[in-house]
PDB file of C-alpha atoms in Angstrom:
ATOM      1  CA  UNK A   1     -40.735 216.492 208.003  1.00 92.00           C
ATOM      2  CA  UNK A   2     -39.865 212.918 208.513  1.00 92.00           C
ATOM      3  CA  UNK A   3     -37.131 213.080 205.817  1.00 93.00           C
ATOM      4  CA  UNK A   4     -35.487 216.052 207.342  1.00 93.00           C
ATOM      5  CA  UNK A   5     -35.740 214.513 210.760  1.00 94.00           C
ATOM      6  CA  UNK A   6     -34.061 211.287 209.651  1.00 92.00           C
ATOM      7  CA  UNK A   7     -31.428 212.539 207.181  1.00 92.00           C
ATOM      8  CA  UNK A   8     -28.177 214.024 208.707  1.00 89.00           C
ATOM      9  CA  UNK A   9     -27.179 215.628 205.462  1.00 91.00           C
ATOM     10  CA  UNK A  10     -30.314 217.763 205.149  1.00 91.00           C
ATOM     11  CA  UNK A  11     -30.350 221.166 206.707  1.00 93.00           C
ATOM     12  CA  UNK A  12     -32.895 221.379 209.705  1.00 95.00           C
ATOM     13  CA  UNK A  13     -34.682 224.298 208.151  1.00 96.00           C
ATOM     14  CA  UNK A  14     -38.150 224.867 207.042  1.00 97.00           C
ATOM     15  CA  UNK A  15     -39.781 227.932 205.566  1.00 98.00           C
ATOM     16  CA  UNK A  16     -43.487 227.549 206.055  1.00 97.00           C
ATOM     17  CA  UNK A  17     -45.464 230.550 204.776  1.00 97.00           C
ATOM     18  CA  UNK A  18     -48.162 231.750 207.199  1.00 98.00           C
ATOM     19  CA  UNK A  19     -49.330 234.869 205.466  1.00 98.00           C
ATOM     20  CA  UNK A  20     -51.908 235.553 208.306  1.00 99.00           C
ATOM     21  CA  UNK A  21     -52.955 233.940 211.594  1.00 98.00           C
ATOM     22  CA  UNK A  22     -56.531 234.945 211.093  1.00 99.00           C
ATOM     23  CA  UNK A  23     -58.850 232.394 209.514  1.00 99.00           C
ATOM     24  CA  UNK A  24     -61.056 234.970 207.761  1.00 98.00           C
ATOM     25  CA  UNK A  25     -58.132 236.665 206.160  1.00 98.00           C
ATOM     26  CA  UNK A  26     -56.656 233.308 205.021  1.00 98.00           C
ATOM     27  CA  UNK A  27     -60.074 232.586 203.533  1.00 97.00           C
ATOM     28  CA  UNK A  28     -60.062 235.876 201.628  1.00 96.00           C
ATOM     29  CA  UNK A  29     -56.533 235.169 200.472  1.00 96.00           C
ATOM     30  CA  UNK A  30     -57.716 231.702 199.119  1.00 95.00           C
ATOM     31  CA  UNK A  31     -55.233 229.746 201.251  1.00 96.00           C
ATOM     32  CA  UNK A  32     -55.997 226.082 201.487  1.00 96.00           C
ATOM     33  CA  UNK A  33     -55.420 225.981 205.219  1.00 98.00           C
ATOM     34  CA  UNK A  34     -56.534 227.620 208.456  1.00 98.00           C
ATOM     35  CA  UNK A  35     -54.559 228.641 211.492  1.00 98.00           C
ATOM     36  CA  UNK A  36     -55.145 225.376 213.387  1.00 99.00           C
ATOM     37  CA  UNK A  37     -53.837 223.378 210.423  1.00 99.00           C
ATOM     38  CA  UNK A  38     -50.795 225.644 210.266  1.00 99.00           C
ATOM     39  CA  UNK A  39     -50.130 225.275 213.871  1.00 99.00           C
ATOM     40  CA  UNK A  40     -50.466 221.481 213.579  1.00 98.00           C
ATOM     41  CA  UNK A  41     -47.815 221.253 210.888  1.00 98.00           C
ATOM     42  CA  UNK A  42     -45.423 223.545 212.762  1.00 98.00           C
ATOM     43  CA  UNK A  43     -45.826 221.654 216.015  1.00 98.00           C
ATOM     44  CA  UNK A  44     -45.172 218.391 214.231  1.00 97.00           C
ATOM     45  CA  UNK A  45     -41.998 219.841 212.672  1.00 97.00           C
ATOM     46  CA  UNK A  46     -40.740 221.243 215.883  1.00 97.00           C
ATOM     47  CA  UNK A  47     -41.358 218.055 217.767  1.00 96.00           C
ATOM     48  CA  UNK A  48     -39.680 215.882 215.020  1.00 96.00           C
ATOM     49  CA  UNK A  49     -36.657 218.071 214.140  1.00 96.00           C
ATOM     50  CA  UNK A  50     -34.234 219.031 216.866  1.00 89.00           C
ATOM     51  CA  UNK A  51     -32.795 222.572 216.519  1.00 92.00           C
ATOM     52  CA  UNK A  52     -35.222 223.340 213.732  1.00 96.00           C
ATOM     53  CA  UNK A  53     -34.575 226.749 211.839  1.00 97.00           C
ATOM     54  CA  UNK A  54     -38.124 227.888 211.270  1.00 98.00           C
ATOM     55  CA  UNK A  55     -39.190 230.802 209.000  1.00 98.00           C
ATOM     56  CA  UNK A  56     -42.348 232.209 207.680  1.00 99.00           C
ATOM     57  CA  UNK A  57     -43.872 234.939 205.516  1.00 98.00           C
ATOM     58  CA  UNK A  58     -46.484 237.345 206.813  1.00 98.00           C
ATOM     59  CA  UNK A  59     -48.640 239.873 204.931  1.00 98.00           C
ATOM     60  CA  UNK A  60     -49.905 242.747 207.030  1.00 98.00           C
ATOM     61  CA  UNK A  61     -52.717 245.104 205.994  1.00 97.00           C
ATOM     62  CA  UNK A  62     -54.464 242.685 203.631  1.00 97.00           C
ATOM     63  CA  UNK A  63     -57.945 244.227 202.783  1.00 96.00           C
ATOM     64  CA  UNK A  64     -60.333 243.493 205.543  1.00 95.00           C
ATOM     65  CA  UNK A  65     -57.607 242.969 208.171  1.00 97.00           C
ATOM     66  CA  UNK A  66     -59.033 244.413 211.412  1.00 97.00           C
ATOM     67  CA  UNK A  67     -57.092 245.082 214.572  1.00 97.00           C
ATOM     68  CA  UNK A  68     -58.484 241.766 215.948  1.00 98.00           C
ATOM     69  CA  UNK A  69     -57.351 239.810 212.735  1.00 98.00           C
ATOM     70  CA  UNK A  70     -53.908 241.338 213.002  1.00 98.00           C
ATOM     71  CA  UNK A  71     -53.803 240.401 216.716  1.00 98.00           C
ATOM     72  CA  UNK A  72     -54.634 236.796 215.826  1.00 99.00           C
ATOM     73  CA  UNK A  73     -51.545 236.878 213.641  1.00 99.00           C
ATOM     74  CA  UNK A  74     -49.364 238.370 216.327  1.00 98.00           C
ATOM     75  CA  UNK A  75     -50.588 235.758 218.870  1.00 98.00           C
ATOM     76  CA  UNK A  76     -49.887 232.946 216.502  1.00 98.00           C
ATOM     77  CA  UNK A  77     -46.305 234.157 215.794  1.00 98.00           C
ATOM     78  CA  UNK A  78     -45.598 234.337 219.536  1.00 98.00           C
ATOM     79  CA  UNK A  79     -46.711 230.610 219.972  1.00 98.00           C
ATOM     80  CA  UNK A  80     -43.549 229.282 218.054  1.00 98.00           C
ATOM     81  CA  UNK A  81     -39.793 229.770 218.088  1.00 97.00           C
ATOM     82  CA  UNK A  82     -39.392 231.338 214.594  1.00 98.00           C
ATOM     83  CA  UNK A  83     -35.932 231.955 213.569  1.00 98.00           C
ATOM     84  CA  UNK A  84     -36.938 234.707 211.207  1.00 98.00           C
ATOM     85  CA  UNK A  85     -40.012 236.262 209.591  1.00 98.00           C
ATOM     86  CA  UNK A  86     -40.411 237.905 206.226  1.00 98.00           C
ATOM     87  CA  UNK A  87     -43.049 240.512 206.884  1.00 98.00           C
ATOM     88  CA  UNK A  88     -44.625 242.445 203.951  1.00 96.00           C
ATOM     89  CA  UNK A  89     -47.239 245.118 203.729  1.00 96.00           C
ATOM     90  CA  UNK A  90     -50.098 244.236 201.424  1.00 95.00           C
ATOM     91  CA  UNK A  91     -50.011 246.061 198.072  1.00 92.00           C
ATOM     92  CA  UNK A  92     -52.526 245.507 195.247  1.00 90.00           C
ATOM     93  CA  UNK A  93     -51.384 243.263 192.293  1.00 90.00           C
ATOM     94  CA  UNK A  94     -53.051 243.474 188.904  1.00 91.00           C
ATOM     95  CA  UNK A  95     -54.762 240.270 187.741  1.00 91.00           C
ATOM     96  CA  UNK A  96     -55.514 239.076 191.411  1.00 90.00           C
ATOM     97  CA  UNK A  97     -58.880 238.957 193.095  1.00 90.00           C
ATOM     98  CA  UNK A  98     -57.519 240.920 195.933  1.00 90.00           C
ATOM     99  CA  UNK A  99     -56.766 243.775 193.469  1.00 86.00           C
ATOM    100  CA  UNK A 100     -60.549 244.193 193.380  1.00 88.00           C
ATOM    101  CA  UNK A 101     -60.915 244.415 197.182  1.00 89.00           C
ATOM    102  CA  UNK A 102     -61.093 247.858 198.869  1.00 85.00           C
ATOM    103  CA  UNK A 103     -57.573 248.476 200.275  1.00 79.00           C
ATOM    104  CA  UNK A 104     -59.095 249.582 203.514  1.00 88.00           C
ATOM    105  CA  UNK A 105     -56.010 249.459 205.809  1.00 94.00           C
ATOM    106  CA  UNK A 106     -54.237 252.806 205.890  1.00 92.00           C
ATOM    107  CA  UNK A 107     -50.557 252.857 204.950  1.00 92.00           C
ATOM    108  CA  UNK A 108     -49.461 254.149 208.376  1.00 94.00           C
ATOM    109  CA  UNK A 109     -51.209 251.130 210.125  1.00 94.00           C
ATOM    110  CA  UNK A 110     -49.599 248.677 207.725  1.00 94.00           C
ATOM    111  CA  UNK A 111     -46.282 250.204 208.483  1.00 93.00           C
ATOM    112  CA  UNK A 112     -46.896 250.083 212.151  1.00 94.00           C
ATOM    113  CA  UNK A 113     -47.851 246.501 212.137  1.00 92.00           C
TER     114      UNK A 113
END
């Protein structure tokens, strides 16, 4: 963050994958951060870098994602001036722990989210 803020020749852009704004879903994804830690990093970046272009990845419909968990993600997204989002519906991947989880979010709900 400091290097981008202090170096004119660097593009003022960060892509900071979020995946989910819900701490339980982040835990199930084995992410090494929670929503508060994510928000802290984004706040520091926004405060340090004028005209920051900010992007993130979101996965919707991860196994166990309830309406409340999705709403936590939606609320977090609305807190920040994202320039763009890459939003993906969860799909099982062989060789991952999540592949063993019950894919309990219906396809139409994933698409709606």
